[in-house]
Amino acid sequence: MDKVIAFQVPVSHIDKPKKFTFPFYYEPHPLSILAAEQVQDYLIENEGVLKHNFGLDGWNEGLVIGKMFGVLVVEKPTGELGFLAAFSGKLADSNDHDYFTPAVFDLLDSSGFFKKEENEINKLNKDIELLENQLDYTQNVKLKAELENTYATHLALLKNQIKKEKEKRKLTRQQLMASNDNSSIDARLEELRQLSLKEQYHLKDFQRAHKTQLSDLESKINAHKALISQLKELRKSRSFSLQNKIFDSYSFLNSKHVKRSLLSIFANSTDSKPPAGAGECAAPKLLQYAFLHQLKPICMAEFWWGASPKSEVRVHKNFYPACRGKCEPILSHMLSEVEMDENPMLQNPAEKLNLEIIFEDDFILAVNKPTEMLSVPGKSISDSVYLRIKQQFPNATGPLIVHRLDMSTSGILLLAKDLDTYKKLQVQFIKRKVEKRYLALLDGVLVEDCGEINLPLRVDLDDRPRQLVCHEHGKPAHTIWEVVQRFKDKTLVYFYPQTGRTHQLRVHAAHPLGLNTSIVGDDLYGKKDKRLCLHAETLIFTHPIFKTRISLQVDIDFLAV
């Protein structure tokens, strides 16, 4: 069945892009936007047919699962433009939907090897569960625990009694040795020795009897455990074989029809194996279908539809880049022969920007870092505050940079000219003796005037550098905030970070459990704009040498930017 969808509006007046979309950082092309809007109309019109709870108004039953969708504008061999649509993962517990491109490999196919082998593994699970809950086995395990508990109690009592009798005999010996009745001493000492031996024999007999009683029980338990272990080993072996067979079944084409499996693609990754869900995202599905059917990729975009997950920040209808952990290795192969837009992350947006020094003495200096300048050299861009200050002050020693600001965040950055000053300033930051205030323009109107946010954060391992809210593995992150001014559809706020986690203010602003309102220009957690409207406005600290309190402030007018 042909999955190419015709545009419902004329598009001949729209110029095609000269190069294909760089999938990990892009501005959606007008053709991609039109395609996405058409897919969104379809989702609204067919909500009842799809039977998937996206968590939108009017459907609150069951598990809420927002979903990433993708569109790929393609050119047919005839020159006609159309587009493909796909979703990440599965939709309403199915991979098979007429409107959307199929999965690269359909795990849910009832006639496929996965379902058949899954049924066999499920049978093993049931057999293991039956063995683990078999009555005579559970009774024997319980009886063994009771015997060991009783034995431990009785053994302690017996040893205590033996200890008391030993002390009595010791006292008796001392009394005998002090008496003058030499005729009976030897006989009495021998009698005491025999009593001691008798107690030791009694202790050994007690221990031996317990061991014999326990041995019979343990042999039955161990024989049963051996059966369970055999089934678990069989399950492990079959699961491992199934996983590898699945990885081999996920084979991806590039435009030259060169095919590579998941195992091959991820062979040189950190774990040397694909992460869970690799190959299930929208982008690989779209490109696979295009290459299989001789369709030329023109441009691509992905958008979120539905409620945001509890851990991530995803905004309904917003466009997002492809994830790096799962998709970057796959798409690197699939697009290896396609001419793409240049990677903007390899370009230095701060190349022509000036770095203003706002405070300097013999020991420290502070700069007003412009937006889009790195604090320290990155993987692909070396230009940074560190490098520029190092060049300007070649005799400065130590790490220089006392704290950091995100590349897109502007404002006050403190530096030390020598190692001793650096260490003293670091202590102030670690002990939270430094007062920091950030100014941010939010893309919405807040109702409350002030508050606190406590949401622990950790990195998204599948999509660095994005951060996740994670109560299990996240590090504590605490932000105090207050409203400065409200506008028609924006809010100016002060942020007072009490901790210094990566992207803390950005996530705390955008997350539904935070302010639920992203910072203007936040291309990771909100919508891209002229700039990220987050500025480190005020920094108050104690001079590490002179011990005077220093207050620095750099104002900014986001509305004039």
mmCIF file of C-alpha atoms in Angstrom, residues 116-406:
data_model
loop_
_atom_site.group_PDB
_atom_site.id
_atom_site.type_symbol
_atom_site.label_atom_id
_atom_site.label_comp_id
_atom_site.label_asym_id
_atom_site.label_seq_id
_atom_site.Cartn_x
_atom_site.Cartn_y
_atom_site.Cartn_z
ATOM 1 C CA LYS A 116 6.234 -17.091 18.743
ATOM 2 C CA GLU A 117 9.454 -17.018 20.741
ATOM 3 C CA GLU A 118 7.916 -14.562 23.212
ATOM 4 C CA ASN A 119 5.149 -17.098 23.850
ATOM 5 C CA GLU A 120 7.751 -19.787 24.546
ATOM 6 C CA ILE A 121 9.630 -17.513 26.944
ATOM 7 C CA ASN A 122 6.337 -16.640 28.649
ATOM 8 C CA LYS A 123 5.716 -20.367 29.143
ATOM 9 C CA LEU A 124 9.127 -20.656 30.796
ATOM 10 C CA ASN A 125 8.203 -17.726 33.031
ATOM 11 C CA LYS A 126 5.038 -19.506 34.099
ATOM 12 C CA ASP A 127 6.902 -22.777 34.712
ATOM 13 C CA ILE A 128 9.475 -20.931 36.834
ATOM 14 C CA GLU A 129 6.714 -19.177 38.759
ATOM 15 C CA LEU A 130 4.952 -22.512 39.387
ATOM 16 C CA LEU A 131 8.153 -24.130 40.647
ATOM 17 C CA GLU A 132 8.960 -21.150 42.872
ATOM 18 C CA ASN A 133 5.480 -21.300 44.416
ATOM 19 C CA GLN A 134 5.141 -25.121 44.635
ATOM 20 C CA LEU A 135 3.685 -25.939 48.050
ATOM 21 C CA ASP A 136 6.153 -28.589 49.244
ATOM 22 C CA TYR A 137 9.068 -26.366 48.158
ATOM 23 C CA THR A 138 7.793 -23.226 49.906
ATOM 24 C CA GLN A 139 6.972 -25.306 53.024
ATOM 25 C CA ASN A 140 10.490 -26.770 53.052
ATOM 26 C CA VAL A 141 12.015 -23.298 52.698
ATOM 27 C CA LYS A 142 9.831 -22.040 55.539
ATOM 28 C CA LEU A 143 10.661 -25.093 57.696
ATOM 29 C CA LYS A 144 14.387 -24.600 57.070
ATOM 30 C CA ALA A 145 14.156 -20.966 58.188
ATOM 31 C CA GLU A 146 12.245 -22.011 61.325
ATOM 32 C CA LEU A 147 14.775 -24.772 62.122
ATOM 33 C CA GLU A 148 17.713 -22.407 61.713
ATOM 34 C CA ASN A 149 16.011 -19.796 63.867
ATOM 35 C CA THR A 150 15.184 -22.358 66.600
ATOM 36 C CA TYR A 151 18.672 -23.837 66.392
ATOM 37 C CA ALA A 152 20.294 -20.397 66.716
ATOM 38 C CA THR A 153 18.178 -19.644 69.807
ATOM 39 C CA HIS A 154 18.894 -23.008 71.479
ATOM 40 C CA LEU A 155 22.575 -22.871 70.577
ATOM 41 C CA ALA A 156 22.901 -19.458 72.215
ATOM 42 C CA LEU A 157 21.177 -20.762 75.367
ATOM 43 C CA LEU A 158 23.347 -23.874 75.443
ATOM 44 C CA LYS A 159 26.589 -21.929 74.990
ATOM 45 C CA ASN A 160 25.519 -19.513 77.697
ATOM 46 C CA GLN A 161 24.818 -22.441 80.068
ATOM 47 C CA ILE A 162 28.200 -24.011 79.252
ATOM 48 C CA LYS A 163 29.867 -20.669 79.954
ATOM 49 C CA LYS A 164 28.179 -20.423 83.357
ATOM 50 C CA GLU A 165 29.160 -24.011 84.267
ATOM 51 C CA LYS A 166 32.720 -23.309 83.164
ATOM 52 C CA GLU A 167 32.873 -20.289 85.479
ATOM 53 C CA LYS A 168 31.555 -22.434 88.364
ATOM 54 C CA ARG A 169 34.220 -25.081 87.741
ATOM 55 C CA LYS A 170 36.902 -22.402 87.622
ATOM 56 C CA LEU A 171 35.780 -21.142 91.026
ATOM 57 C CA THR A 172 35.713 -24.712 92.391
ATOM 58 C CA ARG A 173 39.268 -25.332 91.163
ATOM 59 C CA GLN A 174 40.438 -22.139 92.849
ATOM 60 C CA GLN A 175 38.810 -23.215 96.103
ATOM 61 C CA LEU A 176 40.356 -26.699 95.859
ATOM 62 C CA MET A 177 43.802 -25.292 95.242
ATOM 63 C CA ALA A 178 43.403 -23.035 98.278
ATOM 64 C CA SER A 179 42.313 -25.915 100.589
ATOM 65 C CA ASN A 180 44.755 -28.142 102.501
ATOM 66 C CA ASP A 181 42.940 -31.410 101.649
ATOM 67 C CA ASN A 182 45.540 -32.736 99.155
ATOM 68 C CA SER A 183 44.167 -36.239 99.277
ATOM 69 C CA SER A 184 41.012 -35.383 97.293
ATOM 70 C CA ILE A 185 42.277 -32.645 94.973
ATOM 71 C CA ASP A 186 43.353 -34.856 92.062
ATOM 72 C CA ALA A 187 40.126 -36.855 92.074
ATOM 73 C CA ARG A 188 38.011 -33.730 92.245
ATOM 74 C CA LEU A 189 39.968 -32.016 89.440
ATOM 75 C CA GLU A 190 39.493 -35.093 87.249
ATOM 76 C CA GLU A 191 35.776 -34.984 87.983
ATOM 77 C CA LEU A 192 35.656 -31.345 86.869
ATOM 78 C CA ARG A 193 37.598 -32.191 83.698
ATOM 79 C CA GLN A 194 35.120 -34.941 82.859
ATOM 80 C CA LEU A 195 32.198 -32.542 83.351
ATOM 81 C CA SER A 196 33.862 -30.104 80.926
ATOM 82 C CA LEU A 197 34.359 -32.873 78.332
ATOM 83 C CA LYS A 198 30.760 -34.001 78.762
ATOM 84 C CA GLU A 199 29.478 -30.492 78.025
ATOM 85 C CA GLN A 200 31.659 -30.235 74.904
ATOM 86 C CA TYR A 201 30.383 -33.617 73.678
ATOM 87 C CA HIS A 202 26.829 -32.490 74.356
ATOM 88 C CA LEU A 203 27.409 -29.308 72.318
ATOM 89 C CA LYS A 204 28.868 -31.276 69.398
ATOM 90 C CA ASP A 205 26.004 -33.792 69.533
ATOM 91 C CA PHE A 206 23.498 -30.925 69.450
ATOM 92 C CA GLN A 207 25.247 -29.353 66.440
ATOM 93 C CA ARG A 208 25.558 -32.727 64.676
ATOM 94 C CA ALA A 209 21.873 -33.520 65.172
ATOM 95 C CA HIS A 210 20.881 -30.153 63.715
ATOM 96 C CA LYS A 211 23.180 -30.629 60.735
ATOM 97 C CA THR A 212 21.692 -34.082 60.031
ATOM 98 C CA GLN A 213 18.146 -32.771 60.325
ATOM 99 C CA LEU A 214 18.967 -29.808 58.070
ATOM 100 C CA SER A 215 20.900 -31.852 55.513
ATOM 101 C CA ASP A 216 17.845 -33.833 54.448
ATOM 102 C CA LEU A 217 15.798 -30.682 54.073
ATOM 103 C CA GLU A 218 18.528 -28.810 52.159
ATOM 104 C CA SER A 219 18.980 -31.648 49.664
ATOM 105 C CA LYS A 220 15.268 -31.431 48.784
ATOM 106 C CA ILE A 221 15.403 -27.614 48.545
ATOM 107 C CA ASN A 222 18.613 -27.629 46.475
ATOM 108 C CA ALA A 223 17.230 -30.227 44.074
ATOM 109 C CA HIS A 224 14.198 -27.996 43.537
ATOM 110 C CA LYS A 225 16.383 -24.907 43.148
ATOM 111 C CA ALA A 226 18.446 -26.727 40.539
ATOM 112 C CA LEU A 227 15.306 -27.248 38.445
ATOM 113 C CA ILE A 228 14.455 -23.536 38.750
ATOM 114 C CA SER A 229 18.040 -22.549 37.832
ATOM 115 C CA GLN A 230 17.956 -24.790 34.744
ATOM 116 C CA LEU A 231 14.779 -23.121 33.534
ATOM 117 C CA LYS A 232 16.194 -19.656 34.272
ATOM 118 C CA GLU A 233 19.360 -20.442 32.328
ATOM 119 C CA LEU A 234 17.240 -21.686 29.437
ATOM 120 C CA ARG A 235 15.153 -18.518 29.599
ATOM 121 C CA LYS A 236 18.301 -16.364 29.683
ATOM 122 C CA SER A 237 19.759 -18.197 26.690
ATOM 123 C CA ARG A 238 16.564 -17.952 24.655
ATOM 124 C CA SER A 239 16.097 -14.278 25.567
ATOM 125 C CA PHE A 240 19.678 -13.492 24.517
ATOM 126 C CA SER A 241 19.247 -15.346 21.225
ATOM 127 C CA LEU A 242 15.917 -13.625 20.604
ATOM 128 C CA GLN A 243 17.416 -10.205 21.300
ATOM 129 C CA ASN A 244 20.244 -10.793 18.834
ATOM 130 C CA LYS A 245 17.788 -12.097 16.232
ATOM 131 C CA ILE A 246 15.734 -8.930 16.698
ATOM 132 C CA PHE A 247 18.828 -6.761 16.282
ATOM 133 C CA ASP A 248 19.686 -8.612 13.089
ATOM 134 C CA SER A 249 16.121 -8.133 11.831
ATOM 135 C CA TYR A 250 16.424 -4.367 12.227
ATOM 136 C CA SER A 251 18.394 -3.616 9.062
ATOM 137 C CA PHE A 252 18.590 -0.067 7.767
ATOM 138 C CA LEU A 253 19.177 1.168 4.251
ATOM 139 C CA ASN A 254 20.894 4.280 3.002
ATOM 140 C CA SER A 255 20.103 5.988 -0.292
ATOM 141 C CA LYS A 256 22.516 3.616 -2.110
ATOM 142 C CA HIS A 257 20.639 0.611 -0.643
ATOM 143 C CA VAL A 258 23.589 -0.370 1.556
ATOM 144 C CA LYS A 259 22.111 -2.331 4.446
ATOM 145 C CA ARG A 260 23.406 -2.435 8.040
ATOM 146 C CA SER A 261 21.944 -4.140 11.109
ATOM 147 C CA LEU A 262 21.528 -2.561 14.525
ATOM 148 C CA LEU A 263 24.335 -4.701 15.931
ATOM 149 C CA SER A 264 26.673 -3.489 13.201
ATOM 150 C CA ILE A 265 25.639 0.165 13.613
ATOM 151 C CA PHE A 266 26.157 0.180 17.392
ATOM 152 C CA ALA A 267 29.225 -2.085 17.423
ATOM 153 C CA ASN A 268 31.543 0.842 18.231
ATOM 154 C CA SER A 269 29.249 2.506 20.759
ATOM 155 C CA THR A 270 30.084 2.715 24.466
ATOM 156 C CA ASP A 271 28.065 -0.403 25.336
ATOM 157 C CA SER A 272 28.666 -2.034 21.922
ATOM 158 C CA LYS A 273 24.979 -2.876 21.785
ATOM 159 C CA PRO A 274 21.866 -0.922 20.771
ATOM 160 C CA PRO A 275 19.876 0.859 23.499
ATOM 161 C CA ALA A 276 16.296 -0.217 24.173
ATOM 162 C CA GLY A 277 13.917 1.067 21.499
ATOM 163 C CA ALA A 278 16.635 1.769 18.920
ATOM 164 C CA GLY A 279 15.128 1.769 15.429
ATOM 165 C CA GLU A 280 11.600 2.437 16.733
ATOM 166 C CA CYS A 281 11.750 6.226 16.361
ATOM 167 C CA ALA A 282 9.909 8.070 13.601
ATOM 168 C CA ALA A 283 12.949 9.240 11.602
ATOM 169 C CA PRO A 284 14.417 5.779 10.793
ATOM 170 C CA LYS A 285 10.953 4.485 9.849
ATOM 171 C CA LEU A 286 10.430 7.382 7.427
ATOM 172 C CA LEU A 287 13.815 7.100 5.722
ATOM 173 C CA GLN A 288 13.607 3.302 5.491
ATOM 174 C CA TYR A 289 10.301 3.492 3.644
ATOM 175 C CA ALA A 290 11.593 6.235 1.356
ATOM 176 C CA PHE A 291 14.720 4.295 0.371
ATOM 177 C CA LEU A 292 12.779 1.054 -0.095
ATOM 178 C CA HIS A 293 10.403 2.777 -2.534
ATOM 179 C CA GLN A 294 12.823 4.983 -4.465
ATOM 180 C CA LEU A 295 11.559 8.203 -2.915
ATOM 181 C CA LYS A 296 13.952 11.137 -2.628
ATOM 182 C CA PRO A 297 14.033 12.735 0.869
ATOM 183 C CA ILE A 298 13.522 16.499 0.653
ATOM 184 C CA CYS A 299 13.136 17.649 4.273
ATOM 185 C CA MET A 300 12.049 16.262 7.609
ATOM 186 C CA ALA A 301 10.641 17.377 10.959
ATOM 187 C CA GLU A 302 9.394 15.757 14.166
ATOM 188 C CA PHE A 303 6.800 17.094 16.591
ATOM 189 C CA TRP A 304 5.329 16.091 19.941
ATOM 190 C CA TRP A 305 1.624 15.317 20.238
ATOM 191 C CA GLY A 306 -0.081 15.040 23.601
ATOM 192 C CA ALA A 307 0.732 15.430 27.264
ATOM 193 C CA SER A 308 4.336 15.693 28.385
ATOM 194 C CA PRO A 309 5.913 12.687 30.119
ATOM 195 C CA LYS A 310 6.478 13.104 33.866
ATOM 196 C CA SER A 311 10.248 13.047 33.504
ATOM 197 C CA GLU A 312 10.770 14.996 30.285
ATOM 198 C CA VAL A 313 9.719 18.396 29.025
ATOM 199 C CA ARG A 314 7.711 17.967 25.833
ATOM 200 C CA VAL A 315 5.290 20.611 24.587
ATOM 201 C CA HIS A 316 2.232 19.709 22.518
ATOM 202 C CA LYS A 317 2.804 20.509 18.804
ATOM 203 C CA ASN A 318 6.388 21.716 19.319
ATOM 204 C CA PHE A 319 9.058 20.569 16.853
ATOM 205 C CA TYR A 320 12.029 18.589 18.195
ATOM 206 C CA PRO A 321 15.289 17.235 16.778
ATOM 207 C CA ALA A 322 15.945 13.515 16.505
ATOM 208 C CA CYS A 323 17.304 11.951 19.689
ATOM 209 C CA ARG A 324 21.051 11.352 19.755
ATOM 210 C CA GLY A 325 21.428 8.194 21.832
ATOM 211 C CA LYS A 326 19.131 6.012 19.736
ATOM 212 C CA CYS A 327 18.969 7.789 16.379
ATOM 213 C CA GLU A 328 22.338 9.419 15.729
ATOM 214 C CA PRO A 329 24.246 6.198 14.883
ATOM 215 C CA ILE A 330 21.336 4.924 12.752
ATOM 216 C CA LEU A 331 20.761 8.180 10.881
ATOM 217 C CA SER A 332 24.497 8.643 10.360
ATOM 218 C CA HIS A 333 24.387 5.473 8.257
ATOM 219 C CA MET A 334 21.024 6.131 6.591
ATOM 220 C CA LEU A 335 21.948 9.689 5.546
ATOM 221 C CA SER A 336 25.597 8.994 4.744
ATOM 222 C CA GLU A 337 25.000 9.473 1.002
ATOM 223 C CA VAL A 338 22.538 12.364 1.329
ATOM 224 C CA GLU A 339 23.703 15.966 1.049
ATOM 225 C CA MET A 340 22.582 17.662 4.271
ATOM 226 C CA ASP A 341 22.565 21.093 5.806
ATOM 227 C CA GLU A 342 25.726 21.793 7.756
ATOM 228 C CA ASN A 343 25.764 20.855 11.404
ATOM 229 C CA PRO A 344 25.170 24.220 13.157
ATOM 230 C CA MET A 345 26.727 22.802 16.331
ATOM 231 C CA LEU A 346 30.085 22.763 14.534
ATOM 232 C CA GLN A 347 29.816 26.481 13.833
ATOM 233 C CA ASN A 348 30.913 29.109 16.345
ATOM 234 C CA PRO A 349 28.097 31.652 16.832
ATOM 235 C CA ALA A 350 30.284 33.678 19.228
ATOM 236 C CA GLU A 351 33.113 34.220 16.743
ATOM 237 C CA LYS A 352 32.388 37.933 16.253
ATOM 238 C CA LEU A 353 31.107 38.620 19.762
ATOM 239 C CA ASN A 354 33.081 40.708 22.268
ATOM 240 C CA LEU A 355 33.800 39.600 25.811
ATOM 241 C CA GLU A 356 33.361 42.502 28.234
ATOM 242 C CA ILE A 357 35.347 42.576 31.497
ATOM 243 C CA ILE A 358 33.178 44.207 34.180
ATOM 244 C CA PHE A 359 35.512 43.807 37.189
ATOM 245 C CA GLU A 360 39.245 43.175 37.595
ATOM 246 C CA ASP A 361 41.987 43.324 40.218
ATOM 247 C CA ASP A 362 45.216 41.389 40.796
ATOM 248 C CA PHE A 363 43.379 38.240 41.888
ATOM 249 C CA ILE A 364 39.999 37.982 40.198
ATOM 250 C CA LEU A 365 38.059 39.243 37.222
ATOM 251 C CA ALA A 366 34.452 39.027 36.114
ATOM 252 C CA VAL A 367 33.083 39.123 32.577
ATOM 253 C CA ASN A 368 29.702 39.648 30.974
ATOM 254 C CA LYS A 369 29.461 36.497 28.868
ATOM 255 C CA PRO A 370 27.388 37.008 25.727
ATOM 256 C CA THR A 371 24.755 34.484 24.763
ATOM 257 C CA GLU A 372 25.986 31.569 22.598
ATOM 258 C CA MET A 373 29.550 31.761 23.894
ATOM 259 C CA LEU A 374 30.968 28.709 25.670
ATOM 260 C CA SER A 375 32.334 29.056 29.197
ATOM 261 C CA VAL A 376 35.032 26.443 28.475
ATOM 262 C CA PRO A 377 36.172 24.797 25.205
ATOM 263 C CA GLY A 378 33.745 22.230 23.799
ATOM 264 C CA LYS A 379 34.249 19.084 21.723
ATOM 265 C CA SER A 380 34.084 20.886 18.386
ATOM 266 C CA ILE A 381 34.414 24.570 19.326
ATOM 267 C CA SER A 382 37.438 25.799 21.261
ATOM 268 C CA ASP A 383 36.502 29.495 21.338
ATOM 269 C CA SER A 384 35.292 30.211 24.871
ATOM 270 C CA VAL A 385 35.586 32.555 27.840
ATOM 271 C CA TYR A 386 38.424 30.386 29.146
ATOM 272 C CA LEU A 387 40.409 30.540 25.908
ATOM 273 C CA ARG A 388 39.945 34.286 25.428
ATOM 274 C CA ILE A 389 40.919 35.127 29.009
ATOM 275 C CA LYS A 390 43.897 32.759 28.801
ATOM 276 C CA GLN A 391 45.078 34.590 25.706
ATOM 277 C CA GLN A 392 44.504 38.000 27.297
ATOM 278 C CA PHE A 393 46.144 37.015 30.613
ATOM 279 C CA PRO A 394 48.870 34.490 29.682
ATOM 280 C CA ASN A 395 50.421 34.626 33.163
ATOM 281 C CA ALA A 396 47.188 33.620 34.911
ATOM 282 C CA THR A 397 47.405 30.152 36.489
ATOM 283 C CA GLY A 398 44.911 27.576 37.619
ATOM 284 C CA PRO A 399 41.584 26.536 36.061
ATOM 285 C CA LEU A 400 40.500 30.235 35.749
ATOM 286 C CA ILE A 401 36.766 29.461 35.415
ATOM 287 C CA VAL A 402 35.261 29.308 38.918
ATOM 288 C CA HIS A 403 31.715 28.430 37.788
ATOM 289 C CA ARG A 404 29.974 28.016 34.437
ATOM 290 C CA LEU A 405 27.035 29.315 32.473
ATOM 291 C CA ASP A 406 25.226 27.394 29.719
#
